[in-house]
Short mmCIF file of C-alpha atoms and ligand atoms in Angstrom, two decimals:
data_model
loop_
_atom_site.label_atom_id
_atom_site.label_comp_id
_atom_site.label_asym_id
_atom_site.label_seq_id
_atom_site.Cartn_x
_atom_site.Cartn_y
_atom_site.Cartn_z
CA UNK Z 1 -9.33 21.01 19.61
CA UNK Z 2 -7.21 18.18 19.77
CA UNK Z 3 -7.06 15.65 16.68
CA UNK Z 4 -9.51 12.71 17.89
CA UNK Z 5 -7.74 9.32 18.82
CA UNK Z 6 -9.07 7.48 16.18
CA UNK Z 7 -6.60 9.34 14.08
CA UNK Z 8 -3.80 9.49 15.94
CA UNK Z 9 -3.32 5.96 17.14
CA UNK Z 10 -2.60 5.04 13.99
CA UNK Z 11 0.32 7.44 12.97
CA UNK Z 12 1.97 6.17 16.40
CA UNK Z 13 2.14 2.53 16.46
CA UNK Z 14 4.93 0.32 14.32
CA UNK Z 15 6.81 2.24 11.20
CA UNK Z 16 4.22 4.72 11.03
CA UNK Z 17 5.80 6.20 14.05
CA UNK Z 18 8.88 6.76 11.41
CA UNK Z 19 6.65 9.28 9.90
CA UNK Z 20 6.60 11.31 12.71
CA UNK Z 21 10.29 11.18 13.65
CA UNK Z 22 11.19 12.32 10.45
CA UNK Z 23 8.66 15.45 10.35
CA UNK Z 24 9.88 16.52 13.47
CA UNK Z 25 13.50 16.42 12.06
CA UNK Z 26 12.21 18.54 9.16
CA UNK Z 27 10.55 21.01 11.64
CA UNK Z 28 13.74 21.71 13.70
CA UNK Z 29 15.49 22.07 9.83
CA UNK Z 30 13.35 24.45 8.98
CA UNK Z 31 14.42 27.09 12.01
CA UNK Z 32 18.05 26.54 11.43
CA UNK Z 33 19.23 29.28 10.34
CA UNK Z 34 21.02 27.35 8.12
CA UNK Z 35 18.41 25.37 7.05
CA UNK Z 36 18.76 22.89 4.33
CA UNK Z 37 15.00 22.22 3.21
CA UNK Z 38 12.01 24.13 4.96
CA UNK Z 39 8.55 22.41 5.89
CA UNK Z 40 6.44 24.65 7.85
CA UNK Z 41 3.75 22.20 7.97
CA UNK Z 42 6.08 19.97 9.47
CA UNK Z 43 5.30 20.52 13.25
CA UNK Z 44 1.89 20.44 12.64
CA UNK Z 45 2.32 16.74 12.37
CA UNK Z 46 4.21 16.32 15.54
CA UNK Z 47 2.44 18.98 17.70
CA UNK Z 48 -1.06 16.91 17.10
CA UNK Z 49 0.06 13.25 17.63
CA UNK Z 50 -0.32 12.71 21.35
CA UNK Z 51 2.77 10.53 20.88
CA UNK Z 52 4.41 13.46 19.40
CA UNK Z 53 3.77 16.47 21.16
CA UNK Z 54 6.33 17.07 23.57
CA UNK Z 55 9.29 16.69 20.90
CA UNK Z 56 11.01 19.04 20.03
CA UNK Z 57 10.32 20.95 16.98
CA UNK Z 58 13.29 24.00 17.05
CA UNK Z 59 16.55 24.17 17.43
CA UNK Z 60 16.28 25.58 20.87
CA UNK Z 61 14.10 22.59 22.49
CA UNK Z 62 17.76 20.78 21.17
CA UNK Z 63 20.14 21.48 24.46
CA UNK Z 64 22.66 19.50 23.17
CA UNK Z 65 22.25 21.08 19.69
CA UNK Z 66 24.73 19.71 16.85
CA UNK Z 67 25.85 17.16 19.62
CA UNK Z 68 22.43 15.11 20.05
CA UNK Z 69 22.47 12.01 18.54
CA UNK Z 70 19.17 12.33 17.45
CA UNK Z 71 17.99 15.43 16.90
CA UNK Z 72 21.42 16.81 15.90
CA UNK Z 73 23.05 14.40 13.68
CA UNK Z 74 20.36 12.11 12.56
CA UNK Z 75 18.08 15.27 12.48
CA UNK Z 76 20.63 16.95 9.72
CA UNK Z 77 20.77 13.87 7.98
CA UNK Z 78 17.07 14.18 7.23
CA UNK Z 79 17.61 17.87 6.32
CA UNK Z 80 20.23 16.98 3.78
CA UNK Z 81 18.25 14.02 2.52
CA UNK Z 82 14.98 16.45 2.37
CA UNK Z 83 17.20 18.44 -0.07
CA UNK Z 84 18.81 15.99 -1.89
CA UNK Z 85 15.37 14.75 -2.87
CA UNK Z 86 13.87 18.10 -3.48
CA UNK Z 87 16.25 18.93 -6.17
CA UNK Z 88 16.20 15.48 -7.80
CA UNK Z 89 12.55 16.09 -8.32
CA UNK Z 90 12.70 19.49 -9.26
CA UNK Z 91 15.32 18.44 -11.86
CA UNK Z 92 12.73 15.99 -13.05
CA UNK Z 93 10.01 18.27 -13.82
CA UNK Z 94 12.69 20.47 -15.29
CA UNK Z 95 13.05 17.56 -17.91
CA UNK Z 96 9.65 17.06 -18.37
CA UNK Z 97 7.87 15.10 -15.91
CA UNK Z 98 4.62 16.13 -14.69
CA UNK Z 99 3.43 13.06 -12.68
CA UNK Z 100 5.10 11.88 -9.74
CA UNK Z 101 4.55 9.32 -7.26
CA UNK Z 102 6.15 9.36 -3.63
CA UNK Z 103 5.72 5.77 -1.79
CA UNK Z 104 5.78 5.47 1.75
CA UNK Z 105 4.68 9.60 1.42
CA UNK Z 106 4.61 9.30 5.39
CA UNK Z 107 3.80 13.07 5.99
CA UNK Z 108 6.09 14.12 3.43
CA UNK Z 109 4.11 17.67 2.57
CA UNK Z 110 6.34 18.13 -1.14
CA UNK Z 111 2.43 18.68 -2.91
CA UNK Z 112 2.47 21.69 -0.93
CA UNK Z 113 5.86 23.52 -0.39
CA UNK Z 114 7.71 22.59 -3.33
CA UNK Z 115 7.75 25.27 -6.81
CA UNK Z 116 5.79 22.49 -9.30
CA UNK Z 117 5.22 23.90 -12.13
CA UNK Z 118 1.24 23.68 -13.97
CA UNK Z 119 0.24 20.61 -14.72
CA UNK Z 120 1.65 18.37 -11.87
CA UNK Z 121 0.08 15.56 -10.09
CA UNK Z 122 1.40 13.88 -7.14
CA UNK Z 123 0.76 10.53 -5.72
CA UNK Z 124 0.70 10.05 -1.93
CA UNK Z 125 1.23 6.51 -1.20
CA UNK Z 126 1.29 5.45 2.13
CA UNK Z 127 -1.11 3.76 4.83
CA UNK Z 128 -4.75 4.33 5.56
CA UNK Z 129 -3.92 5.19 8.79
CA UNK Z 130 -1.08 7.72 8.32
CA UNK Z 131 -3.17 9.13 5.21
CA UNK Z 132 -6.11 9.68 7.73
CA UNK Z 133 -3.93 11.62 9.77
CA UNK Z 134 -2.31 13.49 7.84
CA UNK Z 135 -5.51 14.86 5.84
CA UNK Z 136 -6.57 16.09 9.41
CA UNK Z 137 -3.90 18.64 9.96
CA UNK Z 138 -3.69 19.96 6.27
CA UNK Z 139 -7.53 20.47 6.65
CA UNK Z 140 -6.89 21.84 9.82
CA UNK Z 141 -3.61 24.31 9.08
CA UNK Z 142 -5.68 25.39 5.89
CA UNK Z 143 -3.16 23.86 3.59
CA UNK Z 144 -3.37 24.10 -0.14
CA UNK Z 145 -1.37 22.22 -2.46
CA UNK Z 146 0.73 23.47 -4.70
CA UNK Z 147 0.00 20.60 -7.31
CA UNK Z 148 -2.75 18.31 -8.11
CA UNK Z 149 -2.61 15.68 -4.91
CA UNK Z 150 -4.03 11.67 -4.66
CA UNK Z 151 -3.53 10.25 -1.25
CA UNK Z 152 -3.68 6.75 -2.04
CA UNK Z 153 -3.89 4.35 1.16
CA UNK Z 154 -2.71 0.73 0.56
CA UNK Z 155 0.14 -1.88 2.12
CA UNK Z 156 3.12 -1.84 -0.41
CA UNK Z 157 3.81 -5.29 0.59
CA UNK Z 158 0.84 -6.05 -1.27
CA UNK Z 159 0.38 -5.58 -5.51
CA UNK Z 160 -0.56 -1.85 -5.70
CA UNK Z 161 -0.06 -1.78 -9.12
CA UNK Z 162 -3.69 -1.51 -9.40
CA UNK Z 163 -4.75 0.93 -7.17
CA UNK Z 164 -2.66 3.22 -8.80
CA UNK Z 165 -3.47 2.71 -12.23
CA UNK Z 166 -7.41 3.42 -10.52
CA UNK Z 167 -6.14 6.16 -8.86
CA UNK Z 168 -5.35 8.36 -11.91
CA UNK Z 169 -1.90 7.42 -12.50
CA UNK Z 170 -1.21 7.08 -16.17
CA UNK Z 171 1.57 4.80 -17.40
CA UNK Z 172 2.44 6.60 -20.66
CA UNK Z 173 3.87 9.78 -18.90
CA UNK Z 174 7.14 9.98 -17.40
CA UNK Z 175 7.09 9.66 -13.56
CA UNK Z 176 9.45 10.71 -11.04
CA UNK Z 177 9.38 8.30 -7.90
CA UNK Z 178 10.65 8.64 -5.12
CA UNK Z 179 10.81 5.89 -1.90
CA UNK Z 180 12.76 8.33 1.20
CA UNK Z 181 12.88 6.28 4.03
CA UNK Z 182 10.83 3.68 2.85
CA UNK Z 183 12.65 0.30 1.38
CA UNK Z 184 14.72 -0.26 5.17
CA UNK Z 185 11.30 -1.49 6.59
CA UNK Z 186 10.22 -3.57 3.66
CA UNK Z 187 10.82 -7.58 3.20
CA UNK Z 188 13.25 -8.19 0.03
CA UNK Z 189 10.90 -9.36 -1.73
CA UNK Z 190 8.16 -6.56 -1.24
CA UNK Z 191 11.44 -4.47 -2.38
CA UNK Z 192 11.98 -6.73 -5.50
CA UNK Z 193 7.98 -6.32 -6.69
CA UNK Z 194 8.37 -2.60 -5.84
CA UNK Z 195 11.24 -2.17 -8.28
CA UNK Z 196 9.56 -4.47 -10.99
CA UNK Z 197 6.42 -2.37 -10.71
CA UNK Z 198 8.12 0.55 -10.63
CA UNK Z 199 9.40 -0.80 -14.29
CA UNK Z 200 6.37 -1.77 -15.61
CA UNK Z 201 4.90 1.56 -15.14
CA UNK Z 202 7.85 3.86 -16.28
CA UNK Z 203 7.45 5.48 -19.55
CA UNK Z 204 10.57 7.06 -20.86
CA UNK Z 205 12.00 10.25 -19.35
CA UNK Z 206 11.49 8.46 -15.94
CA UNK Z 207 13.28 8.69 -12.21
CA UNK Z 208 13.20 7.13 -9.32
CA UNK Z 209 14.90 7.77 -5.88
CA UNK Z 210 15.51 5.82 -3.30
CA UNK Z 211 17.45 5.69 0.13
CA UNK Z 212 18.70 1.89 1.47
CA UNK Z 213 20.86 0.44 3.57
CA UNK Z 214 23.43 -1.53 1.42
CA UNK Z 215 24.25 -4.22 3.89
CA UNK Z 216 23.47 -4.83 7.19
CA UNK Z 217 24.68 -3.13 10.30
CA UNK Z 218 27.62 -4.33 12.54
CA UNK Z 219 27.08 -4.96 16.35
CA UNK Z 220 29.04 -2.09 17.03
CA UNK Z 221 27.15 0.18 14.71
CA UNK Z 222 23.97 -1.24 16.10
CA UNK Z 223 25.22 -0.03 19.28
CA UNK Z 224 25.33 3.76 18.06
CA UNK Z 225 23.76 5.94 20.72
CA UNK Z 226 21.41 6.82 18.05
CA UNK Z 227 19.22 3.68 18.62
CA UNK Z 228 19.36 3.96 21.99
CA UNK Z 229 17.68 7.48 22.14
CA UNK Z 230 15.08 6.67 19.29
CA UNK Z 231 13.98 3.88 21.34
CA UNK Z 232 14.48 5.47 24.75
CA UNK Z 233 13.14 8.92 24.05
CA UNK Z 234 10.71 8.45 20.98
CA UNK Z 235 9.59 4.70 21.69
CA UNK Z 236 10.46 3.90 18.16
CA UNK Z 237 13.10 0.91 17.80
CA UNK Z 238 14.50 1.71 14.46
CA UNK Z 239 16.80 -1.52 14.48
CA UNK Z 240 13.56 -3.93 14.95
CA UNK Z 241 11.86 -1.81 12.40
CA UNK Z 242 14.54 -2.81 9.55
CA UNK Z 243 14.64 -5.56 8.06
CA UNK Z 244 18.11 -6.62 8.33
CA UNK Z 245 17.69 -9.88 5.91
CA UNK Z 246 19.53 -10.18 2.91
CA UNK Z 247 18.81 -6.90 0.32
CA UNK Z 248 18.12 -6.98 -2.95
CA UNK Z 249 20.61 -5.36 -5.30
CA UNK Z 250 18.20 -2.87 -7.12
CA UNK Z 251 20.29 -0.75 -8.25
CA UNK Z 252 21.93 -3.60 -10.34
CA UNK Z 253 18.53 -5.04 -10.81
CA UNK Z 254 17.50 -1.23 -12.64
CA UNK Z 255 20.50 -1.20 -14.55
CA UNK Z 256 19.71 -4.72 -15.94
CA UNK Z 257 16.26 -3.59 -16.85
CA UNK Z 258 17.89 -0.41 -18.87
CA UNK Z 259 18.27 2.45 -16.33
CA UNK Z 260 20.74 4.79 -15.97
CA UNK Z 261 21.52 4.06 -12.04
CA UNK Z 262 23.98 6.31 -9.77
CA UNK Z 263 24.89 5.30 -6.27
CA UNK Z 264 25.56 8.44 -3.71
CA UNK Z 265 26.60 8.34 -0.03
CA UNK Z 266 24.87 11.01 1.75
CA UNK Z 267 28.30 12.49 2.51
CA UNK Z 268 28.39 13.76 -1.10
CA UNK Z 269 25.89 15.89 -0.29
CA UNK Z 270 27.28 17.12 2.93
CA UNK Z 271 30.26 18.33 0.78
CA UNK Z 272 27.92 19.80 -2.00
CA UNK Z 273 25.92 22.14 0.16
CA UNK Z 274 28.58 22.66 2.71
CA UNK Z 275 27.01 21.30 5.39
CA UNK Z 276 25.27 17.98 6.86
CA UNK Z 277 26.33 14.79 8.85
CA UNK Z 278 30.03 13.64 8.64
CA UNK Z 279 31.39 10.25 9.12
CA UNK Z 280 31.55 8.73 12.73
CA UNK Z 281 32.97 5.93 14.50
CA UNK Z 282 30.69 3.28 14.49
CA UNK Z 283 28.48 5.29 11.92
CA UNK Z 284 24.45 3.98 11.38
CA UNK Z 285 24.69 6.33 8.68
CA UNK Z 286 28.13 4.58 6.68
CA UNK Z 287 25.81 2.07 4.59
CA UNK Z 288 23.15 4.28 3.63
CA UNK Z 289 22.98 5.10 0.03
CA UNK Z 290 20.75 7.19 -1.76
CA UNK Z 291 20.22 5.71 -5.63
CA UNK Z 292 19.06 7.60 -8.41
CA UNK Z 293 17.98 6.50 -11.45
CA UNK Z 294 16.25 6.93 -14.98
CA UNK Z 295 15.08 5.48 -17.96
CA UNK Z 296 17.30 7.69 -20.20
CA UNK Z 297 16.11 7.26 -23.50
CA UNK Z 298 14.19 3.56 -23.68
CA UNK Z 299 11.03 3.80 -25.97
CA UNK Z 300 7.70 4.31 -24.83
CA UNK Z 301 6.16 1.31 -23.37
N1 LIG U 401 8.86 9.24 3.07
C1 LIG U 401 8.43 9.92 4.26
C2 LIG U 401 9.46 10.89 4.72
O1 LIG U 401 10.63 10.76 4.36
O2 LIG U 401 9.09 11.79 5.48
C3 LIG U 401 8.08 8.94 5.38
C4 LIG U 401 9.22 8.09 5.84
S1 LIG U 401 8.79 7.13 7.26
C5 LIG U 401 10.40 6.82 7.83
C6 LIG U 401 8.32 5.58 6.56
C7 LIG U 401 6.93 5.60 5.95
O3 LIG U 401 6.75 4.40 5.20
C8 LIG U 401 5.81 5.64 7.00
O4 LIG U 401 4.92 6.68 6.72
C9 LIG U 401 5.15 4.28 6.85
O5 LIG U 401 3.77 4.29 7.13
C10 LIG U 401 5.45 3.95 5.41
N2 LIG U 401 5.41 2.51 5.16
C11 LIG U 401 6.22 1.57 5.69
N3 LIG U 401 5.85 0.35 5.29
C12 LIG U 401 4.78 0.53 4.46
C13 LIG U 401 3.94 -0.35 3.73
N4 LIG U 401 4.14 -1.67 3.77
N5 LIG U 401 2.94 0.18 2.99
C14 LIG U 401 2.74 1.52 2.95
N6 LIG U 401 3.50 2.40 3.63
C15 LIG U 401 4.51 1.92 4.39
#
């Protein structure tokens, strides 16, 4: 039976679309048979959006494979940055953390595939709309988390500090946070709150991980063939959905607030696991960073 429209219209409309892109990139890694992260819940998503359903969710519905802008190169870049983020977390529990909080969760499904260990609660932030959503398929594919899960719907534009201090989140234990494909969309100064809340709520033994774009893109990178088949073949029209205005320099904002902050192009990661996007002419992947930080060893708050 297919999902009814009342949850589905939301997931497809605006950055929530994002969501979907992204899953389907993470379904096509997971057949590789090189696959960098694996998410068989993944094409769930995709195959029950009606705005989804004809993408392609293996490497074979890929003709031009490896050489598809979209589904090739940006696809692997979401496979390497699945991975990237996988370990960072895992390395956080490995320290410690048992609480972690993933804003802008789109239909990230990390609650259910990744190893957590006893004891670990994760935070789903993202809309009402895309939380709907995604709750239908995991009902509907049976899916059972791995670690304690709260889906917690507001707009992080807003103060959410709140909600997720009501939701169960508790400010004395170390968190691991993570914002993947998040921060492009926001307004600088939804970005600036973020990273202040972020703060406020960080006991020691804290990480967060995030992807941005450092600056803004050139005309000639705007004119990657990558836009043009997002927006052509998906309907999603990734360069409106940024918000090119100035950035805010979090990672020097962290630092000045005591964290330990480390700047990584995804290429580093390409040469780590020995495989992933390269550079390209006119590359929409040459400003992207992906920041990691933590508290190190600040007291208790
Ligand atoms: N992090 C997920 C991943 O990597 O699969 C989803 C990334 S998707 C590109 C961006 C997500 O951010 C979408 O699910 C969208 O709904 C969410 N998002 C964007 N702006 C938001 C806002 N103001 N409040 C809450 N969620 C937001």
């Amino acid at each position: 039976m297919p999902v009814a429209a009342g949850l589905t219209a939301g997931v497809a409309v605006g950055v929530a679309r994002t969501a979907l892109l992204v899953a389907a990139a993470r379904a096509i890694e997971t057949h590789r048979p090189d696959a960098l992260a694996t998410d068989p819940l993944a094409e769930h998503f995709v195959r029950a959006a009606p705005a989804s359903a004809d993408w392609p969710v293996h490497p074979d519905q890929v003709p031009l494979g490896a050489a598809d802008p979209l589904w090739g190169r940006l696809g692997r870049y979401f496979g390497l940055r699945t991975r990237a983020l996988d370990d960072h977390l895992l390395d956080s529990v490995r320290t410690g953390v048992r609480q972690v909080v993933i804003l802008g969760a789109g239909l990230d499904t990390r609650a259910f595939r990744l190893g957590w260990p006893p004891g670990c609660t994760v935070h789903e932030i993202d809309t009402g709309e895309v939380l709907a959503f995604k709750q239908e398929v995991l009902d509907r594919a049976g899916a059972a988390p791995v670690a304690v899960r709260r889906p917690l719907a507001v707009d992080l534009r807003d103060d959410w500090e709140q909600a997720l201090l009501d939701s169960g989140f508790s400010p004395t234990a170390p968190t691991a946070w993570l914002a993947e494909g998040l921060l492009l969309y926001l307004p600088a100064g939804a970005e600036r709150r973020l990273v202040a809340t972020v703060d406020r709520l960080s006991a020691a033994g804290s990480t967060l991980a995030y992807e941005i774009k450092e600056v803004a893109e050139s005309p000639g990178v705007r004119a990657n063939p990558v836009y043009a088949a997002a927006r052509e073949r998906l309907g999603i029209d990734l360069l409106s959905l940024f918000d090119t205005r100035p950035r805010p320099d979090s990672a020097g904002e962290l630092a000045r607030r005591g964290w330990t902050v480390e700047v990584r192009r995804p290429y580093d990661f390409t040469v780590l696991h020995g495989r992933g996007p390269l550079p390209e002419p006119d590359d929409a992947l040459a400003v992207n960073r992906w920041v990691f930080a933590s508290t190190g060893s600040r007291p208790v708050r």
